[in-house]
Coordinates of C-alpha atoms in Angstrom, one line a residue:
M656 CA -29.2 2.7 -18.6
R657 CA -27.6 5.3 -20.9
S658 CA -29.9 4.4 -23.8
N659 CA -32.9 4.8 -21.5
L660 CA -31.6 8.2 -20.4
R661 CA -31.4 9.2 -24.1
R662 CA -34.9 8.1 -24.7
V663 CA -36.1 10.2 -21.7
A664 CA -34.2 13.2 -23.1
V665 CA -35.8 12.8 -26.5
M666 CA -39.2 12.5 -25.0
G667 CA -38.6 15.5 -22.9
A668 CA -37.6 17.5 -26.0
M669 CA -40.8 16.4 -27.7
L670 CA -43.0 17.4 -24.8
L671 CA -41.3 20.8 -24.4
G672 CA -41.6 21.3 -28.2
L673 CA -45.4 20.9 -28.0
A674 CA -45.6 23.0 -24.9
G675 CA -43.5 25.9 -26.3
C676 CA -40.7 27.7 -24.6
D677 CA -42.6 29.1 -21.7
V678 CA -40.5 27.3 -19.0
T679 CA -40.0 28.8 -15.5
D680 CA -37.9 28.0 -12.5
D681 CA -41.0 26.6 -10.9
N682 CA -41.5 24.2 -13.7
I683 CA -37.9 22.8 -13.2
E684 CA -38.5 22.4 -9.5
H685 CA -41.8 20.5 -10.2
W686 CA -40.2 18.3 -12.8
K687 CA -37.6 17.1 -10.3
H688 CA -40.4 14.9 -8.9
T689 CA -42.3 13.7 -12.0
Q690 CA -42.0 10.6 -14.1
R691 CA -40.9 12.4 -17.2
G692 CA -39.3 15.4 -15.5
P693 CA -35.6 14.3 -15.8
G694 CA -35.9 14.4 -19.6
K695 CA -37.6 17.8 -19.6
I696 CA -34.9 19.2 -17.3
A697 CA -32.2 17.7 -19.6
T698 CA -33.7 19.4 -22.6
V699 CA -33.7 22.8 -20.8
L700 CA -30.1 22.2 -19.9
V701 CA -29.0 21.4 -23.5
E702 CA -31.2 23.7 -25.6
G703 CA -29.6 27.1 -26.3
R704 CA -33.0 28.7 -26.8
Y705 CA -33.4 28.9 -23.0
A706 CA -31.8 31.6 -21.0
M707 CA -28.5 30.8 -19.3
P708 CA -29.8 31.2 -15.7
L709 CA -32.6 28.7 -16.5
R710 CA -30.1 26.2 -17.9
V711 CA -27.9 26.6 -14.9
H712 CA -31.0 26.0 -12.7
A713 CA -31.6 22.8 -14.7
A714 CA -28.1 21.6 -14.1
R715 CA -28.4 22.3 -10.4
A716 CA -31.8 20.5 -10.3
L717 CA -30.2 17.4 -11.7
I718 CA -27.5 17.5 -9.1
E719 CA -30.1 17.9 -6.3
M720 CA -32.7 15.6 -7.7
K721 CA -33.9 12.5 -5.9
H722 CA -35.8 10.4 -8.4
P723 CA -37.0 6.8 -8.1
N724 CA -35.9 5.8 -11.6
Y725 CA -33.0 8.1 -12.6
R726 CA -29.8 9.3 -11.1
G727 CA -29.6 13.0 -11.7
L728 CA -25.9 13.0 -12.2
D729 CA -26.1 10.4 -14.9
V730 CA -28.7 12.5 -16.7
L731 CA -26.4 15.6 -16.3
R732 CA -23.4 13.8 -17.6
D733 CA -25.1 12.3 -20.6
A734 CA -26.8 15.6 -21.5
M735 CA -23.5 17.6 -21.3
Q736 CA -21.4 15.2 -23.2
G737 CA -24.1 14.9 -25.9
R738 CA -24.8 17.6 -28.4
M739 CA -23.9 20.6 -26.2
A740 CA -21.2 22.9 -27.4
Q741 CA -18.0 23.1 -25.3
S742 CA -18.5 26.8 -24.8
D743 CA -21.9 26.1 -23.3
R744 CA -20.5 23.4 -21.0
E745 CA -17.9 25.8 -19.7
A746 CA -20.3 28.6 -19.2
I747 CA -22.8 26.4 -17.3
T748 CA -20.0 24.9 -15.1
H749 CA -18.7 28.4 -14.4
Q750 CA -22.0 29.6 -13.1
L751 CA -22.6 26.4 -11.2
M752 CA -19.5 26.8 -9.1
P753 CA -20.8 29.2 -6.5
E754 CA -23.8 26.8 -6.0
L755 CA -21.4 23.9 -5.6
Q756 CA -19.3 25.8 -3.1
R757 CA -22.4 26.6 -1.1
M758 CA -23.6 23.0 -1.1
L759 CA -20.1 21.7 -0.1
E760 CA -19.9 24.2 2.8
G761 CA -23.3 23.2 3.9
S762 CA -24.8 24.0 7.3
G763 CA -26.0 20.7 8.6
N764 CA -22.6 19.1 9.4
A765 CA -21.4 21.0 12.4
N766 CA -20.6 17.8 14.1
A767 CA -17.9 16.0 12.0
A768 CA -18.7 12.7 13.8
Q769 CA -22.0 12.7 11.9
G770 CA -20.2 12.5 8.6
P771 CA -21.0 14.6 5.5
T772 CA -24.5 15.6 4.6
E773 CA -26.4 14.3 1.6
M774 CA -26.2 17.6 -0.2
Q775 CA -22.4 17.8 0.4
I776 CA -22.0 14.4 -1.1
K777 CA -24.1 15.3 -4.1
A778 CA -22.0 18.4 -4.7
K779 CA -18.8 16.4 -4.5
D780 CA -20.1 13.9 -7.0
A781 CA -21.2 16.7 -9.3
A782 CA -17.7 18.2 -9.1
Y783 CA -16.2 14.9 -10.2
V784 CA -18.6 14.7 -13.2
L785 CA -17.8 18.3 -14.3
I786 CA -14.0 17.9 -13.8
R787 CA -13.8 14.5 -15.6
G788 CA -16.1 15.6 -18.4
D789 CA -16.3 13.0 -21.2
G790 CA -13.1 11.3 -20.0
T791 CA -11.0 13.3 -22.5
T792 CA -12.2 16.9 -22.1
S793 CA -13.4 18.5 -18.9
F794 CA -16.8 20.3 -18.9
A795 CA -15.0 23.2 -17.2
S796 CA -12.5 25.7 -18.6
A797 CA -8.9 25.2 -17.5
E798 CA -9.2 28.0 -14.9
D799 CA -12.5 26.7 -13.6
R800 CA -11.3 23.1 -13.6
A801 CA -8.4 24.1 -11.3
A802 CA -10.6 26.1 -9.0
L803 CA -13.2 23.3 -8.8
S804 CA -10.4 20.8 -8.2
N805 CA -9.2 22.9 -5.3
L806 CA -12.7 23.3 -4.0
V807 CA -13.4 19.6 -3.9
L808 CA -10.0 18.7 -2.5
D809 CA -10.5 21.2 0.3
W810 CA -13.7 19.5 1.2
L811 CA -12.3 15.9 1.0
L812 CA -9.1 16.7 3.0
A813 CA -11.0 18.5 5.7
D814 CA -12.2 15.1 6.9
F815 CA -10.7 12.5 4.6
N816 CA -11.5 9.6 6.8
S817 CA -15.3 10.0 6.7
R818 CA -15.5 11.6 3.2
A819 CA -13.2 9.4 1.1
L820 CA -15.8 6.7 0.3
A821 CA -19.0 8.8 0.6
G822 CA -21.2 9.0 -2.5
S823 CA -21.1 7.5 -5.9
Y824 CA -17.5 8.5 -6.6
T825 CA -14.7 7.7 -4.2
A826 CA -11.9 10.1 -3.3
E827 CA -9.6 7.9 -5.4
Q828 CA -11.8 8.5 -8.5
V829 CA -12.0 12.3 -7.8
I830 CA -8.2 12.6 -7.3
G831 CA -7.6 10.5 -10.4
A832 CA -9.8 12.8 -12.4
I833 CA -7.9 15.9 -11.1
G834 CA -4.6 14.3 -11.9
P835 CA -1.0 15.1 -10.8
S836 CA -1.9 18.6 -9.7
A837 CA -3.6 17.1 -6.7
A838 CA -0.4 15.6 -5.3
P839 CA 1.0 18.7 -3.7
R840 CA -2.4 19.4 -2.1
L841 CA -2.5 15.9 -0.7
A842 CA 1.1 16.3 0.7
G843 CA 0.0 19.6 2.3
A844 CA -2.7 17.8 4.2
I845 CA -0.1 15.6 6.1
N846 CA 0.6 16.9 9.6
A847 CA 0.8 15.8 13.2
R848 CA -3.0 15.9 13.9
E849 CA -4.4 12.5 14.7
S850 CA -7.0 12.8 11.9
S851 CA -4.2 13.3 9.4
I852 CA -2.0 10.6 10.7
Q853 CA -4.8 8.1 10.6
V854 CA -5.1 8.6 6.8
S855 CA -1.4 9.2 6.1
V856 CA -1.0 5.8 4.4
E857 CA -3.9 6.3 2.1
L858 CA -2.8 9.8 1.3
A859 CA 0.7 8.4 0.4
R860 CA -0.9 5.7 -1.7
Q861 CA -2.9 8.4 -3.6
I862 CA 0.2 10.5 -4.1
Q863 CA 2.2 7.6 -5.4
R864 CA -0.6 6.7 -7.8
L865 CA -0.5 10.2 -9.4
N866 CA 3.1 9.7 -10.4
S867 CA 4.1 13.3 -9.7
P868 CA 7.8 13.5 -8.8
D869 CA 7.3 16.9 -7.2
G870 CA 4.2 15.7 -5.3
T871 CA 6.0 12.6 -4.2
R872 CA 8.9 14.6 -2.9
A873 CA 6.6 16.9 -1.1
G874 CA 4.8 14.0 0.4
V875 CA 8.0 12.4 1.8
E876 CA 9.1 15.7 3.2
A877 CA 5.8 16.2 5.0
L878 CA 5.8 12.6 6.3
V879 CA 9.4 12.8 7.6
R880 CA 8.7 16.2 9.2
T881 CA 5.6 14.8 10.8
A882 CA 7.4 11.7 12.1
R883 CA 10.1 13.8 13.6
E884 CA 7.5 15.9 15.3
V885 CA 5.7 12.9 16.7
S886 CA 9.0 11.4 17.9
S887 CA 9.8 14.6 19.8
D888 CA 8.5 16.3 22.9
A889 CA 6.6 18.8 20.8
V890 CA 3.4 16.6 20.7
N891 CA 3.5 15.5 24.4
A892 CA 0.7 17.8 25.4
Q893 CA -1.5 16.6 22.4
L894 CA -0.7 12.9 23.2
T895 CA -1.4 13.4 26.9
T896 CA -4.8 14.9 26.2
R897 CA -5.7 12.2 23.8
A898 CA -4.5 9.4 26.1
T899 CA -6.5 10.8 29.0
E900 CA -9.6 10.9 26.8
L901 CA -9.1 7.3 25.8
L902 CA -8.6 6.2 29.4
S903 CA -11.7 8.2 30.6
P904 CA -14.4 7.4 28.1
P905 CA -17.8 9.2 28.5
G906 CA -20.3 7.4 30.7
R907 CA -17.7 5.6 32.8
D908 CA -17.0 6.9 36.3
A909 CA -13.7 5.2 36.9
G910 CA -11.9 8.2 38.3
A911 CA -9.0 10.0 36.8
P912 CA -6.3 7.7 35.4
S913 CA -3.0 7.6 37.2
A914 CA 0.0 9.5 35.7
A915 CA 1.7 6.2 35.1
R916 CA -1.2 4.9 33.1
V917 CA -1.4 8.1 31.1
Q918 CA 2.3 8.0 30.2
Q919 CA 2.0 4.4 29.2
A920 CA -0.9 5.3 26.9
V921 CA 1.1 8.2 25.5
G922 CA 3.9 5.8 24.5
A923 CA 1.4 3.4 22.9
L924 CA -0.2 6.3 20.9
R925 CA 3.2 7.6 19.8
D926 CA 4.1 4.1 18.6
Q927 CA 0.7 3.8 16.7
Y928 CA 1.3 7.1 15.0
L929 CA 4.8 6.3 14.0
T930 CA 3.8 2.9 12.7
L931 CA 1.4 4.6 10.3
L932 CA 3.9 7.3 9.3
F933 CA 6.7 4.8 8.7
E934 CA 4.4 2.7 6.5
A935 CA 3.4 5.9 4.5
I936 CA 7.0 6.7 4.0
R937 CA 7.6 3.2 2.8
T938 CA 4.7 3.6 0.4
L939 CA 6.3 6.6 -1.4
S940 CA 9.7 4.7 -1.5
R941 CA 12.0 7.7 -2.0
P942 CA 15.7 7.8 -0.9
E943 CA 15.0 10.7 1.4
G944 CA 12.4 8.6 3.3
T945 CA 14.7 5.6 3.4
E946 CA 17.5 7.7 4.8
Y947 CA 15.2 9.0 7.5
L948 CA 14.1 5.5 8.5
L949 CA 17.7 4.4 8.6
S950 CA 18.6 7.3 10.9
V951 CA 15.9 6.1 13.3
A952 CA 17.2 2.5 13.1
R953 CA 20.8 3.7 13.8
D954 CA 19.7 5.8 16.9
A955 CA 20.8 3.8 19.9
S956 CA 18.8 6.2 22.1
A957 CA 15.5 5.4 20.4
P958 CA 13.3 2.6 21.8
L959 CA 14.3 -0.8 20.4
P960 CA 10.8 -1.5 18.9
R961 CA 10.9 1.7 17.1
R962 CA 14.3 0.9 15.5
K963 CA 13.0 -2.4 14.4
L964 CA 9.8 -0.8 13.0
A965 CA 12.0 1.6 11.0
L966 CA 14.1 -1.3 9.5
S967 CA 10.9 -3.2 8.6
A968 CA 9.5 -0.1 6.8
M969 CA 12.7 0.2 4.7
S970 CA 11.8 -3.1 3.0
G971 CA 12.0 -2.8 -0.8
A972 CA 13.5 0.7 -0.8
V973 CA 17.2 0.0 0.1
S974 CA 20.1 0.9 -2.2
A975 CA 23.9 0.7 -2.0
A976 CA 23.9 4.1 -0.4
N977 CA 22.3 2.6 2.8
T978 CA 24.7 -0.4 3.3
A979 CA 27.2 1.4 5.6
G980 CA 24.5 2.3 8.1
L981 CA 22.9 -1.1 7.9
F982 CA 26.3 -2.8 8.6
E983 CA 26.6 -0.5 11.6
I984 CA 23.4 -1.9 13.0
A985 CA 24.2 -5.5 11.9
N986 CA 27.5 -5.4 13.8
C987 CA 26.3 -3.6 16.9
A988 CA 27.1 -5.2 20.3
Q989 CA 24.4 -7.2 22.0
G990 CA 22.7 -5.3 24.8
P991 CA 19.6 -3.3 25.8
T992 CA 19.8 -1.2 22.6
C993 CA 20.6 -4.0 20.2
D994 CA 19.5 -7.5 19.9
V995 CA 19.5 -10.4 17.4
E996 CA 16.2 -9.4 15.9
L997 CA 17.4 -5.9 15.2
R998 CA 20.6 -7.1 13.7
G999 CA 18.8 -9.7 11.6
L1000 CA 16.4 -7.0 10.2
A1001 CA 19.5 -5.0 9.1
V1002 CA 20.9 -8.1 7.4
D1003 CA 17.5 -8.6 5.6
R1004 CA 17.7 -5.1 4.2
L1005 CA 21.3 -5.7 3.1
G1006 CA 20.1 -8.6 1.1
E1007 CA 17.8 -6.2 -0.7
S1008 CA 20.5 -3.6 -1.5
R1009 CA 21.5 -5.1 -4.8
S1010 CA 25.1 -4.2 -3.9
R1011 CA 27.6 -6.9 -4.5
E1012 CA 30.1 -4.6 -2.7
A1013 CA 28.4 -5.7 0.5
L1014 CA 29.4 -9.4 0.0
P1015 CA 32.9 -9.3 1.8
Q1016 CA 31.3 -7.8 5.0
L1017 CA 28.4 -10.2 4.8
F1018 CA 30.9 -13.2 4.6
T1019 CA 32.7 -11.8 7.7
L1020 CA 29.4 -11.6 9.6
F1021 CA 28.5 -15.1 8.4
D1022 CA 31.9 -16.5 9.6
Q1023 CA 31.7 -14.9 13.0
A1024 CA 28.1 -15.8 13.8
N1025 CA 28.5 -19.0 15.8
G1026 CA 25.3 -18.8 17.8
G1027 CA 22.7 -21.6 18.2
A1028 CA 19.0 -22.0 18.8
A1029 CA 18.9 -21.3 22.6
D1030 CA 18.8 -17.5 22.1
Q1031 CA 17.9 -17.6 18.4
S1032 CA 21.3 -16.2 17.5
F1033 CA 21.7 -18.7 14.7
T1034 CA 19.2 -16.6 12.8
L1035 CA 21.7 -13.9 12.2
R1036 CA 24.0 -16.4 10.4
W1037 CA 21.0 -17.8 8.5
K1038 CA 20.0 -14.3 7.3
A1039 CA 23.6 -13.4 6.4
G1040 CA 23.9 -16.6 4.3
E1041 CA 20.6 -16.0 2.5
A1042 CA 21.6 -12.4 1.8
I1043 CA 24.9 -13.6 0.3
I1044 CA 23.1 -16.0 -2.0
R1045 CA 20.6 -13.3 -3.1
L1046 CA 23.2 -10.7 -3.8
G1047 CA 25.9 -13.0 -5.4
G1048 CA 23.7 -15.5 -7.2
T1049 CA 25.3 -18.6 -8.8
A1050 CA 28.7 -16.8 -9.1
V1051 CA 29.1 -16.8 -5.3
L1052 CA 28.0 -20.3 -4.6
N1053 CA 31.5 -21.9 -4.6
D1054 CA 32.7 -19.2 -2.1
F1055 CA 29.6 -19.7 0.0
V1056 CA 30.1 -23.5 0.2
A1057 CA 33.7 -22.9 1.2
H1058 CA 32.7 -20.6 4.1
L1059 CA 29.9 -23.0 5.0
S1060 CA 32.4 -25.9 5.2
A1061 CA 35.2 -24.0 7.1
P1062 CA 35.9 -25.2 10.7
R1063 CA 34.4 -23.0 13.4
A1064 CA 35.7 -22.8 16.9
G1065 CA 33.2 -23.8 19.6
F1066 CA 30.5 -24.4 17.0
A1067 CA 27.5 -26.7 17.7
G1068 CA 26.7 -27.1 14.0
Y1069 CA 24.2 -25.7 11.6
T1070 CA 20.6 -26.0 12.4
F1071 CA 18.1 -27.8 10.2
A1072 CA 16.2 -24.6 9.6
E1073 CA 19.1 -22.7 8.2
I1074 CA 20.4 -25.5 5.9
N1075 CA 16.9 -25.8 4.5
G1076 CA 16.7 -22.0 4.2
Y1077 CA 20.0 -21.8 2.2
A1078 CA 18.7 -24.6 -0.1
Q1079 CA 15.5 -22.8 -0.7
A1080 CA 17.3 -19.5 -1.5
I1081 CA 19.5 -21.3 -4.0
A1082 CA 16.5 -23.0 -5.5
E1083 CA 15.1 -19.6 -6.3
L1084 CA 18.1 -18.7 -8.5
T1085 CA 17.6 -18.7 -12.3
P1086 CA 18.6 -21.0 -13.9
P1087 CA 18.8 -23.6 -11.0
P1088 CA 22.5 -24.5 -10.5
R1089 CA 21.9 -28.2 -10.5
A1090 CA 25.4 -29.3 -11.6
Q1091 CA 27.0 -27.3 -8.8
M1092 CA 24.6 -28.8 -6.2
R1093 CA 24.9 -32.4 -7.5
A1094 CA 28.7 -32.1 -7.0
L1095 CA 28.1 -31.4 -3.3
L1096 CA 26.7 -34.9 -2.7
N1097 CA 30.2 -36.2 -2.6
N1098 CA 31.6 -33.3 -0.6
P1099 CA 33.4 -34.5 2.5
A1100 CA 32.1 -31.5 4.5
Q1101 CA 28.8 -32.5 6.1
P1102 CA 27.1 -29.0 5.7
A1103 CA 27.9 -28.9 2.0
Q1104 CA 26.6 -32.4 1.5
L1105 CA 23.4 -31.6 3.3
L1106 CA 23.0 -28.4 1.2
G1107 CA 23.2 -30.5 -2.0
I1108 CA 20.7 -33.1 -0.7
F1109 CA 18.2 -30.4 0.3
F1110 CA 18.5 -28.5 -3.0
L1111 CA 17.9 -31.6 -5.1
G1112 CA 14.9 -32.4 -3.0
L1113 CA 13.5 -29.1 -4.1
K1114 CA 14.8 -28.6 -7.6
G1115 CA 16.2 -32.0 -8.7
E1116 CA 15.2 -34.0 -11.8
Q1117 CA 14.3 -37.6 -12.4
E1118 CA 18.0 -38.6 -12.7
D1119 CA 18.6 -37.3 -9.1
V1120 CA 16.2 -39.8 -7.5
P1121 CA 18.8 -42.7 -7.6
R1122 CA 21.5 -40.3 -6.4
L1123 CA 19.5 -39.5 -3.3
E1124 CA 18.6 -43.2 -3.0
A1125 CA 22.3 -44.1 -2.9
L1126 CA 22.7 -42.1 0.3
A1127 CA 19.7 -43.6 2.1
S1128 CA 21.8 -46.1 4.0
N1129 CA 24.3 -43.5 5.3
T1130 CA 24.0 -43.6 9.1
T1131 CA 26.4 -40.7 9.8
P1132 CA 24.8 -38.5 12.5
I1133 CA 24.2 -34.9 11.6
T1134 CA 25.8 -32.3 13.8
G1135 CA 23.5 -29.4 14.8
E1136 CA 20.2 -28.5 16.3
G1137 CA 16.7 -29.3 15.1
W1138 CA 17.6 -32.3 13.0
T1139 CA 16.1 -34.9 15.4
D1140 CA 12.9 -32.9 15.7
A1141 CA 12.7 -33.0 11.9
Q1142 CA 13.3 -36.8 12.0
Q1143 CA 16.4 -36.3 9.9
A1144 CA 19.1 -37.1 12.5
T1145 CA 21.4 -38.9 9.9
I1146 CA 22.6 -38.2 6.4
G1147 CA 20.5 -41.2 5.2
A1148 CA 17.3 -39.9 6.8
A1149 CA 17.9 -36.4 5.2
A1150 CA 18.5 -38.0 1.8
T1151 CA 15.4 -40.2 2.1
A1152 CA 13.2 -37.2 3.0
A1153 CA 14.6 -35.2 0.1
K1154 CA 14.0 -38.1 -2.3
E1155 CA 10.4 -38.3 -1.3
R1156 CA 9.9 -34.6 -1.8
L1157 CA 11.5 -34.8 -5.2
R1158 CA 9.3 -37.8 -6.2
Q1159 CA 6.2 -36.0 -5.2
A1160 CA 7.2 -32.9 -7.1
L1161 CA 8.0 -34.9 -10.2
T1162 CA 4.7 -36.8 -10.0
A1163 CA 2.7 -33.6 -9.6
A1164 CA 4.6 -32.0 -12.6
A1165 CA 3.7 -35.1 -14.8
Q1166 CA 0.0 -34.8 -14.0
P1167 CA -2.1 -33.3 -16.9
A1168 CA -3.7 -29.9 -16.1
A1169 CA -7.2 -30.2 -14.7
A1170 CA -9.9 -29.4 -17.2
P1171 CA -12.0 -26.4 -16.3
E1172 CA -15.3 -27.2 -14.6
Q1173 CA -18.3 -27.0 -16.8
S1174 CA -20.9 -24.6 -15.6

């Protein structure tokens, strides 16, 4: 395509050379619609023998042009990054800027629901070409580049949802061409309006991609400020109006919705907004954002689903500084403001904290969690055990096995799911602690023995097959819930199932890699 454009430009130069220099604005407008016109216009743009107003007109014509065979912006880009002096590029760009502003402002887009006009999109794409330049040097001067960047950002952020993907160049490409200086502007577009909240996650993603510490900090501050506003009574009127609109769509004569329905819809809208804002905060992954989410999760007066949402949004961004607040939640008393799921989410986050100082309290939580499957309270113990393994690694395994094997008052036994979960967590350690796990096969404590069996089923070697086979005849019943459902009600049944898993894994590992299919 580019070589074709060059040929057109050369042909245009030859034709203009034969015709002399008597080129007018009317000629340029005519050439926008002729077969060889793009090359002639490109020649006028490039050649210094033409007056600057005519060259600017040529650039604008390429931006506006609708041609069956050529994209005007491609011709513009190739012409400007060819044999044109940088001083000419900057001068032409400077004089184009009022035209681009006029095109971006437009007049045919009074109704935002209709989306941007074709001319606005062309102007936005042209701004990208001029800002990016040849990929190393912008076609604009430093001052004009900054002004043009602000101009196109203003346009994009006025209705980001409908404008981000419009045209040949996406908002992501435009923002990437502008660079880190765009981050504060993106942060400044975050507010409590619905149109802003709807794109908050994408705005956060763009800010994160720009790798601007100041911009990221500003983005988190704006998101937290907006989330606090949405959580408060300050937006009740806005939410009530929007909820009423949604409950009374045009064309349906269903009567005014009841106050109860409106309030229910207000709550649902608030939750939708906070879900997006919490995810945007998670995207930027800064300590200030994590601290805010933790404050929401610790607030016993906040709705329980919101507290859980905040804990989920903290995933991957937890540090040792957050452990005290997380333990406060993990140890909260069961009731209307705290349940097993909330406590379990707090334990999940503790397991991501990379803080070995949390291990003693996690062991205490593990020892005291004697619940079973009836109310799913065993999951708290399960999560605590996995968090211990993740944080402590192989160094903590002997202590973990000791706690696992210790007598528990009024305890119905470990469930199938959690023993399997502990084994999988240990199997993920590097290197796999096979010697420690093999020693558990002879441990007199049933939970420890089962842990060894399950681990070897996952990460054992050929020599472990006969070890598991030797336990196949053991008819000792397993104490706990879920074992019968898994058809592993005895030690022998569990060992047999583990042996079969191990054999299948060893067989699969021994198979030669499949040859790629021939096309």
